[in-house]
Amino acid sequence: MNEQQVSDLLKALAAQTLAMSEQSKAIQQLAESSLALVTAFQDALSDDLEMTTISDLEPTYLSGKPRR
C-alpha cells in the first residue's frame, strides 16, 4: 500500500468514525423520545385504570348479578 492509499484510507476511516458518532447520537435521541412517549402514554392511561385486588373479586354471572 503506497502513501496515497494510506492517506485516503485514514480519511475514509475518519469520515466513517464521524458518521458513526452522529448515528449513535441520533439513536440515543430516538431512544429518549421513545421513552418519553411511552411515559406519556403510561401517565395518560393510568388515570383511566381501576385498581382491582383479589378481595374485590366476587363471582358474577354474565349479567353482572352476584353469584352466591
Short mmCIF file of C-alpha atoms in Angstrom, two decimals:
data_model
loop_
_atom_site.label_atom_id
_atom_site.label_comp_id
_atom_site.label_asym_id
_atom_site.label_seq_id
_atom_site.Cartn_x
_atom_site.Cartn_y
_atom_site.Cartn_z
CA MET A 1 0.00 0.00 0.00
CA ASN A 2 1.51 3.32 -1.01
CA GLU A 3 1.44 6.60 0.88
CA GLN A 4 -1.52 8.00 -1.08
CA GLN A 5 -3.61 4.91 -0.40
CA VAL A 6 -2.80 5.06 3.30
CA SER A 7 -3.78 8.73 3.39
CA ASP A 8 -7.06 8.00 1.58
CA LEU A 9 -7.78 5.13 3.94
CA LEU A 10 -7.18 7.31 7.00
CA LYS A 11 -9.51 9.98 5.62
CA ALA A 12 -12.18 7.38 4.92
CA LEU A 13 -11.82 5.93 8.41
CA ALA A 14 -12.10 9.40 9.96
CA ALA A 15 -15.25 10.09 7.94
CA GLN A 16 -16.70 6.73 8.94
CA THR A 17 -15.94 7.40 12.61
CA LEU A 18 -17.67 10.79 12.43
CA ALA A 19 -20.70 9.26 10.69
CA MET A 20 -20.93 6.50 13.30
CA SER A 21 -20.72 9.06 16.10
CA GLU A 22 -23.55 11.09 14.57
CA GLN A 23 -25.57 7.91 14.08
CA SER A 24 -25.06 6.98 17.74
CA LYS A 25 -26.30 10.42 18.81
CA ALA A 26 -29.39 10.05 16.60
CA ILE A 27 -30.13 6.59 18.02
CA GLN A 28 -29.79 7.95 21.56
CA GLN A 29 -32.21 10.80 20.77
CA LEU A 30 -34.67 8.31 19.29
CA ALA A 31 -34.45 6.12 22.38
CA GLU A 32 -35.03 9.10 24.67
CA SER A 33 -38.03 10.32 22.67
CA SER A 34 -39.48 6.80 22.61
CA LEU A 35 -39.11 6.58 26.37
CA ALA A 36 -40.81 9.96 26.78
CA LEU A 37 -43.67 8.81 24.55
CA VAL A 38 -44.12 5.57 26.49
CA THR A 39 -44.09 7.51 29.76
CA ALA A 40 -46.71 9.93 28.42
CA PHE A 41 -48.93 7.03 27.32
CA GLN A 42 -48.49 5.34 30.68
CA ASP A 43 -49.42 8.52 32.55
CA ALA A 44 -52.45 9.12 30.34
CA LEU A 45 -53.72 5.56 30.63
CA SER A 46 -53.01 5.11 34.33
CA ASP A 47 -55.63 7.74 35.14
CA ASP A 48 -58.27 5.59 33.41
CA LEU A 49 -57.42 2.30 35.09
CA GLU A 50 -59.16 0.95 38.14
CA MET A 51 -57.07 -0.98 40.58
CA THR A 52 -58.54 -4.39 41.39
CA THR A 53 -57.39 -6.58 44.22
CA ILE A 54 -58.14 -10.21 44.96
CA SER A 55 -60.56 -9.21 47.72
CA ASP A 56 -62.52 -7.08 45.22
CA LEU A 57 -63.30 -10.08 43.04
CA GLU A 58 -66.72 -11.55 43.58
CA PRO A 59 -68.06 -14.21 41.23
CA THR A 60 -70.77 -12.80 38.97
CA TYR A 61 -72.97 -14.00 36.17
CA LEU A 62 -72.55 -12.51 32.69
CA SER A 63 -75.36 -10.10 33.55
CA GLY A 64 -73.23 -8.76 36.38
CA LYS A 65 -75.55 -10.15 39.06
CA PRO A 66 -73.51 -11.51 42.00
CA ARG A 67 -73.30 -15.28 42.38
CA ARG A 68 -73.90 -16.56 45.89
#
